Coordinates of C-alpha atoms and ligand atoms in Angstrom, one line a residue:
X1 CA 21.3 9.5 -8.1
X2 CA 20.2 5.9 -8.0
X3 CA 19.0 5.0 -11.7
X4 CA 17.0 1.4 -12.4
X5 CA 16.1 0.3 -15.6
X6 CA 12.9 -1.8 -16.1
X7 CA 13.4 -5.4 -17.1
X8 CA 11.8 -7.1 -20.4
X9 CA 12.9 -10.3 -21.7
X10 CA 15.8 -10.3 -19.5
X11 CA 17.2 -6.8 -21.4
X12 CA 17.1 -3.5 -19.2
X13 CA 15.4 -1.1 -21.1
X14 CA 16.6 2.3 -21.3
X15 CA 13.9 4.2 -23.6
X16 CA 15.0 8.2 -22.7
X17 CA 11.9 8.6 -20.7
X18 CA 12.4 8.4 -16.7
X19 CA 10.2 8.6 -13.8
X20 CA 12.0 10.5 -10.5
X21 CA 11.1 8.8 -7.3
X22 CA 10.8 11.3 -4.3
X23 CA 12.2 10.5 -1.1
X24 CA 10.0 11.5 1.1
X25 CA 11.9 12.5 4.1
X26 CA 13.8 14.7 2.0
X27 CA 10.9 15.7 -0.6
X28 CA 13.9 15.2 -3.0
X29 CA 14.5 12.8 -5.8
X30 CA 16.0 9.6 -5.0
X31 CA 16.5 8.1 -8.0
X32 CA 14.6 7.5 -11.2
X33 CA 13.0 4.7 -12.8
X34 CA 12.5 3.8 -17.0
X35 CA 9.0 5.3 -17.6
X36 CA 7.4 2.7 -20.0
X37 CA 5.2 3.2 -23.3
X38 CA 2.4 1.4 -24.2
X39 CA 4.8 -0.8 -26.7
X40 CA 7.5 -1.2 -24.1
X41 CA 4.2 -3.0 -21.5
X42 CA 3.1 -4.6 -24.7
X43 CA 6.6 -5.9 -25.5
X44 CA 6.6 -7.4 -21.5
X45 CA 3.8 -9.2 -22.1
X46 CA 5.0 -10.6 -25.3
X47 CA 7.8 -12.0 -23.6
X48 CA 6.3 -13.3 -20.8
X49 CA 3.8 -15.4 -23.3
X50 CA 6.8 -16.5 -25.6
X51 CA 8.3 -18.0 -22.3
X52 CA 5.7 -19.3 -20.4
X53 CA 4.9 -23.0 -22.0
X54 CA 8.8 -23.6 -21.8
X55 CA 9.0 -22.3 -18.5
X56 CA 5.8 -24.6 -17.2
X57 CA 7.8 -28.1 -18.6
X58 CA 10.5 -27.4 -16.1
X59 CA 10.5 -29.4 -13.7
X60 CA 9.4 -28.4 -10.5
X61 CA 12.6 -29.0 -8.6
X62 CA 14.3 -27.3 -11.3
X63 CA 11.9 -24.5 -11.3
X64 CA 12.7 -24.3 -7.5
X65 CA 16.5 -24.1 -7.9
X66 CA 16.0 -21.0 -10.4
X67 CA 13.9 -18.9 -7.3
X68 CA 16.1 -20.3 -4.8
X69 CA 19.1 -18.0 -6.3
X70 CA 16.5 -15.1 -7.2
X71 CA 16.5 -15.7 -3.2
X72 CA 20.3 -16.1 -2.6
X73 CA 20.6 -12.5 -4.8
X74 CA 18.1 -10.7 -2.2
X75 CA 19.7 -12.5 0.3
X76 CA 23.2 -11.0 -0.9
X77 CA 22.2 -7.9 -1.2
X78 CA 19.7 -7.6 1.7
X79 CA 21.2 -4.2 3.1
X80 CA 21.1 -2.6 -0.3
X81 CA 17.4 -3.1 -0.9
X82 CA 16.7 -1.9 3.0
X83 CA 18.6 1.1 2.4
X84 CA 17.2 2.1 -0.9
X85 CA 13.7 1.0 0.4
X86 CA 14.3 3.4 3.5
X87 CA 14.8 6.2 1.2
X88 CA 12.0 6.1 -1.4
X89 CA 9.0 4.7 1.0
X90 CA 10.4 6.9 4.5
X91 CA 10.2 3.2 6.4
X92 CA 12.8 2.6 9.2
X93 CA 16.1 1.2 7.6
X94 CA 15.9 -1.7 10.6
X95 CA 12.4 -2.1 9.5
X96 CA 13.2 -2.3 6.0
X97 CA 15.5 -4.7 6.4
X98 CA 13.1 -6.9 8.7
X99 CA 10.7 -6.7 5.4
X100 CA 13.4 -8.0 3.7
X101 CA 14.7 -10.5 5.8
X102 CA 10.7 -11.8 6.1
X103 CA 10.6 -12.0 2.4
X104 CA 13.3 -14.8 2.0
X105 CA 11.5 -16.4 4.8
X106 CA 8.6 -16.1 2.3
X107 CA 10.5 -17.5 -0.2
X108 CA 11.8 -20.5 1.5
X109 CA 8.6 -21.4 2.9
X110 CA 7.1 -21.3 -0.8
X111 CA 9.4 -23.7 -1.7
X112 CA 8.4 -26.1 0.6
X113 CA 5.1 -25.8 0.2
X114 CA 5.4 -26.1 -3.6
X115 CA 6.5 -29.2 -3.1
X116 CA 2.9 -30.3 -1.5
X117 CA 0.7 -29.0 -3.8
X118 CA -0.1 -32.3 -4.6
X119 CA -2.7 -33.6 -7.0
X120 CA -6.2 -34.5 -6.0
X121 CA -7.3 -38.4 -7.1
X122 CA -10.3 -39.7 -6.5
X123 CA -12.5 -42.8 -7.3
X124 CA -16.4 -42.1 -9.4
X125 CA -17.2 -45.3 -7.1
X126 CA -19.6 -42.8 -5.1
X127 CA -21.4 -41.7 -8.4
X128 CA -21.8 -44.9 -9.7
X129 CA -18.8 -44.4 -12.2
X130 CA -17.2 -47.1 -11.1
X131 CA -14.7 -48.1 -13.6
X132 CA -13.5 -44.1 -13.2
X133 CA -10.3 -43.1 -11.3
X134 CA -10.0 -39.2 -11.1
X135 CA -6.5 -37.4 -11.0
X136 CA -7.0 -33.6 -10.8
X137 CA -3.4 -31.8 -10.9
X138 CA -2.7 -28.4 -10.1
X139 CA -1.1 -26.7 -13.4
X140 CA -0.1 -22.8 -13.6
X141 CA -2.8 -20.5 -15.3
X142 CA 0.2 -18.3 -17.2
X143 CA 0.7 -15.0 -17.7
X144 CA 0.1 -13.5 -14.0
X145 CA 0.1 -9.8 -13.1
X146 CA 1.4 -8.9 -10.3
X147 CA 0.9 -5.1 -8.6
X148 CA 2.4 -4.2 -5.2
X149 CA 1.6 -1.2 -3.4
X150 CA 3.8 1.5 -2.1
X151 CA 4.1 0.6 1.7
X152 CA 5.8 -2.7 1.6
X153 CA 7.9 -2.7 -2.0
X154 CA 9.5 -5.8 -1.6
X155 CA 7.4 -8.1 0.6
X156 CA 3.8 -7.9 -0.9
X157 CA 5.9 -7.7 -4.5
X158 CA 7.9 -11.4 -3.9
X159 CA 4.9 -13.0 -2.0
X160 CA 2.9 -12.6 -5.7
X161 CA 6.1 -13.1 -7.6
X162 CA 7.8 -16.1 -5.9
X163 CA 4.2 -18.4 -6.1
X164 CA 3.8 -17.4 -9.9
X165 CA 7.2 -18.6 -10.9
X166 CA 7.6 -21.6 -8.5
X167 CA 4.0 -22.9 -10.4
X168 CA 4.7 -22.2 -13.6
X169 CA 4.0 -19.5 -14.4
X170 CA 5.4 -15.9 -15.9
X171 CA 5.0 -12.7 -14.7
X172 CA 4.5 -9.0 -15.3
X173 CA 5.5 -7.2 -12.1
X174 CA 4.2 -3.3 -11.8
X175 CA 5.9 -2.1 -8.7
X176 CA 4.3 1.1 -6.5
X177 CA 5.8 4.5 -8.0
X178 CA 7.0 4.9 -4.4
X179 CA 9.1 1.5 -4.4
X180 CA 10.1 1.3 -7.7
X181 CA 13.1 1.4 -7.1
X182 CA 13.2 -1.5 -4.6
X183 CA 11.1 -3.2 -8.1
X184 CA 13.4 -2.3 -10.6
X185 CA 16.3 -3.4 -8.2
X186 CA 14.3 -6.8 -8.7
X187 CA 14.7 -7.1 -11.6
X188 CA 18.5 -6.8 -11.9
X189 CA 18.5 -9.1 -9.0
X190 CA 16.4 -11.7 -11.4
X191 CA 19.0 -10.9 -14.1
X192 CA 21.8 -11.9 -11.5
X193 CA 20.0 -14.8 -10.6
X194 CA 19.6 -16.1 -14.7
X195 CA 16.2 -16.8 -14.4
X196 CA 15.3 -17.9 -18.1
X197 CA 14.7 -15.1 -20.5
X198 CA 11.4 -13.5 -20.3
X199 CA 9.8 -15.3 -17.2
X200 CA 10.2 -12.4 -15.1
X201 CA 9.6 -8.8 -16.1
X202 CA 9.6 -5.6 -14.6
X203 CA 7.1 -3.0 -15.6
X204 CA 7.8 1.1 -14.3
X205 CA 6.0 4.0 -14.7
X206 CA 3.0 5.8 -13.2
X207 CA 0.0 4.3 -12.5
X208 CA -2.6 6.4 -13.3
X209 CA -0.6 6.5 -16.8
X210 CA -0.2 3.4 -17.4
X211 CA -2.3 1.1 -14.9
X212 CA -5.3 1.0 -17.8
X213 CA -2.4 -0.4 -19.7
X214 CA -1.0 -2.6 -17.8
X215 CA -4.1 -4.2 -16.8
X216 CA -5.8 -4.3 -19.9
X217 CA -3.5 -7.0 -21.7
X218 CA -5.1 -9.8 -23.6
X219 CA -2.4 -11.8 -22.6
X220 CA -3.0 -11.5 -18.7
X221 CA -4.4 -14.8 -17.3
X222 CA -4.6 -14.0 -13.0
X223 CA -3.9 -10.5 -11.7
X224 CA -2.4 -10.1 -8.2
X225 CA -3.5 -6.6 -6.9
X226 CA -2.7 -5.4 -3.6
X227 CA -3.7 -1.4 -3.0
X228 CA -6.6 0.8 -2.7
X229 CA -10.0 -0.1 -2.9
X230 CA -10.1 2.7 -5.8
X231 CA -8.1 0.9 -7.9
X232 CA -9.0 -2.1 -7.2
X233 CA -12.5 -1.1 -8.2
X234 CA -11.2 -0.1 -11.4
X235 CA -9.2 -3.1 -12.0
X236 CA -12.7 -5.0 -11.2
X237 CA -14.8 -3.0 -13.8
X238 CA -11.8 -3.9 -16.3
X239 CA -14.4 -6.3 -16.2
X240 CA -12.1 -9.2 -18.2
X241 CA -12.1 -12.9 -17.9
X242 CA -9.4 -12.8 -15.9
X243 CA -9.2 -14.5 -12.2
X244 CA -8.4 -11.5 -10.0
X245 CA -6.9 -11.7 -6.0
X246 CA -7.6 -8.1 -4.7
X247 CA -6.2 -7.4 -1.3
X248 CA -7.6 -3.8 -0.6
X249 CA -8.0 -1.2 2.0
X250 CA -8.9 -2.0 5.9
X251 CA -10.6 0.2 8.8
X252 CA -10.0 -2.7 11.4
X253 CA -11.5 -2.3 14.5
X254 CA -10.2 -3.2 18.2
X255 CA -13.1 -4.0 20.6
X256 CA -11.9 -3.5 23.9
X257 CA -14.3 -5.8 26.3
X258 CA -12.9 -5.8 29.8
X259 CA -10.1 -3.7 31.5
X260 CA -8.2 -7.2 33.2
X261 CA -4.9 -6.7 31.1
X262 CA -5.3 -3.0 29.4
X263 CA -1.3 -2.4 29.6
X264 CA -1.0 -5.7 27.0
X265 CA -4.4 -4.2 25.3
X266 CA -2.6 -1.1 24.8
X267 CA 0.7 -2.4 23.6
X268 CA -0.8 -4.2 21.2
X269 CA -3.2 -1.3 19.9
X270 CA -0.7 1.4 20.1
X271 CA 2.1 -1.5 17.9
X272 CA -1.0 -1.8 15.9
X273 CA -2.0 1.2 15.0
X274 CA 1.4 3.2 14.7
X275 CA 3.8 0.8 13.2
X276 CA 5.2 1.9 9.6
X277 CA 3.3 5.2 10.7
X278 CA 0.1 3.6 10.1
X279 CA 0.5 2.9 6.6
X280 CA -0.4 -0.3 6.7
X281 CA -3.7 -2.1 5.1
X282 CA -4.0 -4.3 9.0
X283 CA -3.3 -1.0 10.9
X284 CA -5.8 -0.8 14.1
X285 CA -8.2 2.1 12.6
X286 CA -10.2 2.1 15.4
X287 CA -10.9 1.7 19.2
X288 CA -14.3 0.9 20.6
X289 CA -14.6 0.4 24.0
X290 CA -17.1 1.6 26.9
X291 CA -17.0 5.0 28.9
X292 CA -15.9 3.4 32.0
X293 CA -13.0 1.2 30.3
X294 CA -12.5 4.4 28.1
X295 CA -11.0 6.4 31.2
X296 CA -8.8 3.9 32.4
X297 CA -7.6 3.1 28.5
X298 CA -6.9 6.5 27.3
X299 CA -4.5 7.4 29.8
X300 CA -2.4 4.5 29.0
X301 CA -2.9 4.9 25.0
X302 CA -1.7 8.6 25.4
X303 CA 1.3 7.8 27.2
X304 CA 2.4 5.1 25.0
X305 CA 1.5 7.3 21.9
X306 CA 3.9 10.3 23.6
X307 CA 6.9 7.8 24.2
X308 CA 6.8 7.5 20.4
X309 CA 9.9 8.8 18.8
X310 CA 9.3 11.2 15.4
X311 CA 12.0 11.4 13.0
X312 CA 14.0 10.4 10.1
X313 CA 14.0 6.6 8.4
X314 CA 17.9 6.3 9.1
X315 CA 17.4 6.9 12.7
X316 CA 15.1 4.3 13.2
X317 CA 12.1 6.3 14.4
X318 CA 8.9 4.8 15.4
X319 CA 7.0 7.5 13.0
X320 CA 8.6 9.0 10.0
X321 CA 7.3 11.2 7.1
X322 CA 3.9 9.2 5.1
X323 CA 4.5 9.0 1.5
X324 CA 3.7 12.1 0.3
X325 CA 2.5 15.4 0.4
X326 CA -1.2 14.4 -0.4
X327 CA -1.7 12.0 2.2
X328 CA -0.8 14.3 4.9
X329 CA -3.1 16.8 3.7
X330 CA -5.7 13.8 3.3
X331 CA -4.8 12.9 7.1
X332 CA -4.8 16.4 8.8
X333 CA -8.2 16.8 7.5
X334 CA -9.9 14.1 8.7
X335 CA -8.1 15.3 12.6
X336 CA -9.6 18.7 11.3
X337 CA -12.4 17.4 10.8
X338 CA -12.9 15.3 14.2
X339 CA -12.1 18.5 16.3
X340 CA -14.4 21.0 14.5
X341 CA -17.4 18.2 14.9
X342 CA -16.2 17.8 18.9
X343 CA -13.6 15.3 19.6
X344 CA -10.8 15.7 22.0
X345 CA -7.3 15.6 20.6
X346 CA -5.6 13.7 24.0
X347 CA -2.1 14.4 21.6
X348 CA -0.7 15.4 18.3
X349 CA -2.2 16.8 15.7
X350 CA 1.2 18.4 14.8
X351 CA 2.8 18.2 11.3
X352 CA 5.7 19.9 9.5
X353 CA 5.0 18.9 5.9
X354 CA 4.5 15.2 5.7
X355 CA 5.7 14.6 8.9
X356 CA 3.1 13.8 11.2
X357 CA 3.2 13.4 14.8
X358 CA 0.9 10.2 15.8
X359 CA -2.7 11.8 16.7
X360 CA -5.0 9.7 19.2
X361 CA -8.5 11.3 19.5
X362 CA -10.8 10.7 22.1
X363 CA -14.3 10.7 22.1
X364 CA -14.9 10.6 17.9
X365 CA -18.3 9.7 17.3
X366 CA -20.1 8.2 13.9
X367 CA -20.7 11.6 12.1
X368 CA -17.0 12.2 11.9
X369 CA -14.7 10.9 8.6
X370 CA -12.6 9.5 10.8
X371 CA -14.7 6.9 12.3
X372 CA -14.9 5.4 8.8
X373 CA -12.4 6.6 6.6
X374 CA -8.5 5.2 6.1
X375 CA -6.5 7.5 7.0
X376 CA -3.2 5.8 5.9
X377 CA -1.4 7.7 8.6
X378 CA -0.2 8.0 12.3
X379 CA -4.2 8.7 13.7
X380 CA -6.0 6.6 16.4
X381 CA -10.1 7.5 17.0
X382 CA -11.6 6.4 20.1
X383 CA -15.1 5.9 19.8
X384 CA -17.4 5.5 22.9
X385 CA -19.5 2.5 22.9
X386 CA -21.6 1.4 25.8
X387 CA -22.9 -2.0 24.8
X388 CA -21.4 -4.9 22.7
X389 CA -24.1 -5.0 20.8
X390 CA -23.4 -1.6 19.1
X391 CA -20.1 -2.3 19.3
X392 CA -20.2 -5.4 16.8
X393 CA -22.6 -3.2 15.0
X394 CA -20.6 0.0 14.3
X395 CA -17.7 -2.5 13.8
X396 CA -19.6 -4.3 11.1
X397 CA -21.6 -0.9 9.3
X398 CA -17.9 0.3 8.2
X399 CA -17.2 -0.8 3.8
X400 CA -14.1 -2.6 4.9
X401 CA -13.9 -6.2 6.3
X402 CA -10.1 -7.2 6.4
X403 CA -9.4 -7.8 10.0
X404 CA -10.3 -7.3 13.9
X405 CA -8.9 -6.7 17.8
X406 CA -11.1 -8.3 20.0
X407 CA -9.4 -7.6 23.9
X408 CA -11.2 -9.7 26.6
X409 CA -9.5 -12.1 29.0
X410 CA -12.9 -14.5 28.5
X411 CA -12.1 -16.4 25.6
X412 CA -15.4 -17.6 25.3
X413 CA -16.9 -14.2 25.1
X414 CA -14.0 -13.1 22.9
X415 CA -15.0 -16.1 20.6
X416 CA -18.7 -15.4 20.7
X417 CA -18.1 -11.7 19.1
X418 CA -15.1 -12.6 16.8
X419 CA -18.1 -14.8 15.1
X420 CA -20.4 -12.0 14.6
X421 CA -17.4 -9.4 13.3
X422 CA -17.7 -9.1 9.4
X423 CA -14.3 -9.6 8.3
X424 CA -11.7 -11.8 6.5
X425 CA -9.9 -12.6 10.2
X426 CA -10.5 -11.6 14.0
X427 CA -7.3 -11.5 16.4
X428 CA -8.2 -12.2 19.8
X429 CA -5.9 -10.2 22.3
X430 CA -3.6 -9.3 19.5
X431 CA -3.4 -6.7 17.0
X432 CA -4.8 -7.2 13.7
X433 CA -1.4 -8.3 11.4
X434 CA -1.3 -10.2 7.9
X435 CA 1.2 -12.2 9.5
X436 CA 2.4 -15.1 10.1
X437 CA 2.4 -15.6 6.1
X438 CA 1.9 -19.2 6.5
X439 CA -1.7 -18.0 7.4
X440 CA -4.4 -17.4 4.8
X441 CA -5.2 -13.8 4.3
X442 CA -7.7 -12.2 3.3
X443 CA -10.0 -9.2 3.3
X444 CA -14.5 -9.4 2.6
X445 CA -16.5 -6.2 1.7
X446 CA -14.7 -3.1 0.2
X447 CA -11.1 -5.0 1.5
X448 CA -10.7 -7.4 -1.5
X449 CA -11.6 -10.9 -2.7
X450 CA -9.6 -13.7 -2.8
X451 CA -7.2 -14.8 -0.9
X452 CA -3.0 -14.6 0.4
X453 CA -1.4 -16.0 2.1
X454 CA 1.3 -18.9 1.1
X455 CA -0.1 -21.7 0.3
X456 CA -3.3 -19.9 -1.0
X457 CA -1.4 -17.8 -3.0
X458 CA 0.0 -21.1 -4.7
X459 CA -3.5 -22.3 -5.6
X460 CA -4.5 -18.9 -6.9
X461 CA -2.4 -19.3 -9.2
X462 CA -2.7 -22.6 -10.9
X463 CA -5.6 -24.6 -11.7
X464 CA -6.9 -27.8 -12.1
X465 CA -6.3 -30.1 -15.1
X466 CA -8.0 -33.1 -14.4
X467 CA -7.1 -36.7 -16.1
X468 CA -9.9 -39.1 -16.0
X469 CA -8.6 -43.1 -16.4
X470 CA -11.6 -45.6 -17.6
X471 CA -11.0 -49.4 -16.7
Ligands
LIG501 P1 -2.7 2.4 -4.8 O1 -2.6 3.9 -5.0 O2 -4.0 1.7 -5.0 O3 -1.6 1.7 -5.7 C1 -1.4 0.3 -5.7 C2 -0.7 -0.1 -6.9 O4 -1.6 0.1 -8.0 C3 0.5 0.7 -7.2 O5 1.5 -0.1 -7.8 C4 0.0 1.7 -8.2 O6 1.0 2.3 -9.1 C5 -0.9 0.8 -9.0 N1 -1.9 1.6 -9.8 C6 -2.3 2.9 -9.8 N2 -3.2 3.1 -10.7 C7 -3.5 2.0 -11.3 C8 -4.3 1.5 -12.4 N3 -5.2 2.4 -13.0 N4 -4.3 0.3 -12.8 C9 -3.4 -0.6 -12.3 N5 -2.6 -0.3 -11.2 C10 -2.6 1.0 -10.8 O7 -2.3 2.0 -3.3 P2 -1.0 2.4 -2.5 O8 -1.1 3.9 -2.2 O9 0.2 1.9 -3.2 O10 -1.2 1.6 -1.1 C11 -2.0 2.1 -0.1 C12 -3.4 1.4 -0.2 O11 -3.2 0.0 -0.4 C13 -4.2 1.5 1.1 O12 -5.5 1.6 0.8 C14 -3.9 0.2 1.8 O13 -4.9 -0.1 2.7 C15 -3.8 -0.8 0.6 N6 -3.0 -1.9 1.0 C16 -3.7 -3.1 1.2 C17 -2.9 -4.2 1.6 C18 -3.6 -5.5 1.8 O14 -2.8 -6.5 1.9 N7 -4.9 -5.6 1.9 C19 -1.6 -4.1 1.7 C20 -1.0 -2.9 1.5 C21 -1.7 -1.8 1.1 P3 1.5 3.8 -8.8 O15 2.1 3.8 -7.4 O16 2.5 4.0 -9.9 O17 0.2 4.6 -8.9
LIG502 O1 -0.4 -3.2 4.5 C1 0.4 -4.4 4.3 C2 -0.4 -5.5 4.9 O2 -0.2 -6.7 4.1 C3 -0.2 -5.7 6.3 O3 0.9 -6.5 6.6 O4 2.4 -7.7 8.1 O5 2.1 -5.2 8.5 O6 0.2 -6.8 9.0 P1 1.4 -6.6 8.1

């Protein structure tokens, strides 16, 4: 059985106590992670503190070449991470290694854009300081927290991890239970790579054992949190100092406008909506669309929803098991739920344990859960809207705000709504998706604050220190 060690101050810690990781294709354990004590998290921080002032006088360039082999070790071992990623999250091994593969594309794209984080300079002249000149650098804010969530262990983990170090800064990683050992692997990866003792640490155990812990360190100066609103709620009433990014839950919405290219609408809604079996925060959670367009839609949504295959990570299936137990229960009920209040199930609604054929239901209407709710899961509502009006309305009543479909072949009508939808971005004939990473990204409401994104993520994580020259 796989077997990862945590990482503290470059030492793997081996402490007796272990957390299994359940593969949950097989509802079996796929390895086992160090589950840390309160001292062990303390300890992390500790070292991440001892190292940080060292680590920030690097130069940049130098700082660079140290993630460039942390890169070059993921890199190496690219196939190993997919294939252990495959087995504790259920995600296609050809998609897991497509995460992986757009993580070093992450990386090297950091890099570069390290490089222009220049400083701002800037005369007084305008204030009537004249004799002032103004030189406001970007420095790293130091110990950084970084929590990544179960349904993309390596990506959402390196975007937070790669800024933090490149600026400056040290960090505390807490991978997902489900994709710790994707994190762990990190860290031996980091150890591989001799990053400089203590920069980089790797926190396991359960969250709701240890999160209050973990997030609750005097020594944190940023967190990074990408999850549920639930805990990202919590994290916020922590109510410290310190800067938080929050990237939360979504419900994003596809506004379906005119029926001159429904085959692309419905690619994109069906790629949308189903991809990693819906567990993902930009899923399409939603359809609203008119009666009329509604009948000529459906048809093509079912048929695309039925040519989806259902099976097993290492076959590459379109939909394979959710994470766990829970969530399936969490998912058939909100299908229950539709059908006893009067939708029509057009397919699915099948499951054998956590596997979960991809539902699309027609007809859902605002008293059901799951017009509103995130299901996390292979499930598509159709909700029947007649005007645009309502349509921007429901869109914008839902506690989410992280992204948008709008599908109309007038881009000046597409542009008019996109302004009036309530959320962080609005793709227009596209379906809602974080990337490219280059782009900002970000989610409003119940979906976060702050922002991703590369070059955001890199000023997130520093802050100015401003030199003021008097002549
Ligand atoms: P989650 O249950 O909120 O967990 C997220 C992370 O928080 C995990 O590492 C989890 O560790 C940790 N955690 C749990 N309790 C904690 C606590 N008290 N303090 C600090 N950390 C704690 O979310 P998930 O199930 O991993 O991911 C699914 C959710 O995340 C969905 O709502 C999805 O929409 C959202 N998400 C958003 C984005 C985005 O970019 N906006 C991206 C991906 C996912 P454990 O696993 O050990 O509990
Ligand atoms: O849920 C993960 C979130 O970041 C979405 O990423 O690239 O699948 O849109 P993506």
């Amino acid at each position: 059985m796989r077997e990862f060690k945590a990482l503290i101050n470059n030492e793997l810690i081996d402490n007796g106590q272990w957390l299994e990781i359940i593969d949950p294709t097989t509802l079996q354990p796929a390895g086992r992670v160090t589950a840390l004590s309160a001292q062990d998290i303390d300890n992390a921080y500790k070292a991440a503190r001892a190292s940080q002032k060292a680590w920030e006088e690097v130069e940049l360039l130098k700082r660079m070449e140290y993630v460039k082999s942390f890169r070059n070790e993921i890199e190496k071992n690219k196939n190993e991470i997919a294939q252990i990623m495959s087995e504790e999250i259920a995600k296609g091994l050809k998609e897991s290694l497509g995460e992986v593969e757009r993580t070093i594309e992450i990386i090297d794209y950091t890099l570069e854009e390290a490089k222009r984080i220049d400083p701002l300079a800037m005369t007084g002249e305008g204030m009537g300081a004249k004799n002032k000149i103004g030189i406001f650098s970007r420095v790293a804010k130091g110990v950084i927290l970084a929590i990544s969530p179960f349904n993309y262990p390596i990506n959402l983990a390196v975007a937070k991890i790669a800024p933090a170090l490149v600026m400056g800064n040290t960090v505390v990683f807490k991978p997902a239970t489900a994709g710790s050992l994707t994190g762990a692997f990190l860290g031996q990866l980091a150890l591989n790579a001799k990053l400089p003792k203590g920069i980089f640490n790797v926190v396991t155990g359960r969250g709701r054992e240890i999160g209050d812990i973990i997030t609750s360190n005097k020594e944190i100066d940023m967190i990074s949190f990408t999850g549920s609103v639930g805990i990202g709620n919590q994290i916020r009433k922590q109510g410290s100092s310190t800067d938080l990014v929050l990237e939360l839950g979504g419900k994003d919405p596809a506004l379906v406008l005119d029926d001159k290219n429904l085959e692309k609408y419905a690619d994109e809604i069906i790629g949308g909506a189903f991809g990693y079996s819906g567990q993902r925060c930009t899923a399409i959670k939603r359809v609203l669309v008119s009666d009329e367009i509604a009948d000529k839609l459906s048809p093509l949504l079912k048929a695309r929803v039925e040519k989806l295959t259902v099976g097993k990570p290492s076959e590459n299936a379109n939909i394979t098991p959710v994470i766990d137990l829970k969530s399936a229960d969490f998912i058939q009920g909100l299908i229950d739920d539709a059908k006893e209040k009067g939708a029509t199930i057009l397919t699915g609604d099948k499951r054998e344990q956590n596997l979960m054929w991809p539902t699309l239901i027609d007809n859902v209407t605002v008293d059901m859960k799951v017009a509103w709710e995130e299901p996390f899961g292979p499930v598509l509502p159709i909700i029947r809207i007649n005007s645009v009006e309502e349509m921007i309305k429901i869109a914008n009543e839902s506690n989410f705000g992280l992204q948008a479909s709008v599908f109309c072949q007038d881009i000046s009508t597409a542009i008019s709504v996109a302004k009036q939808i309530e959320t962080g971005t609005v793709n227009i004939n596209s379906k809602s998706q974080r990337g490219p990473d280059c782009f900002p990204f970000l989610g409003i409401k119940d979906s976060g604050e702050g922002v991703q994104g590369i070059r955001e993520a890199l000023l997130s994580m520093t802050r100015y220190k401003g030199l003021v020259i008097n002549y």
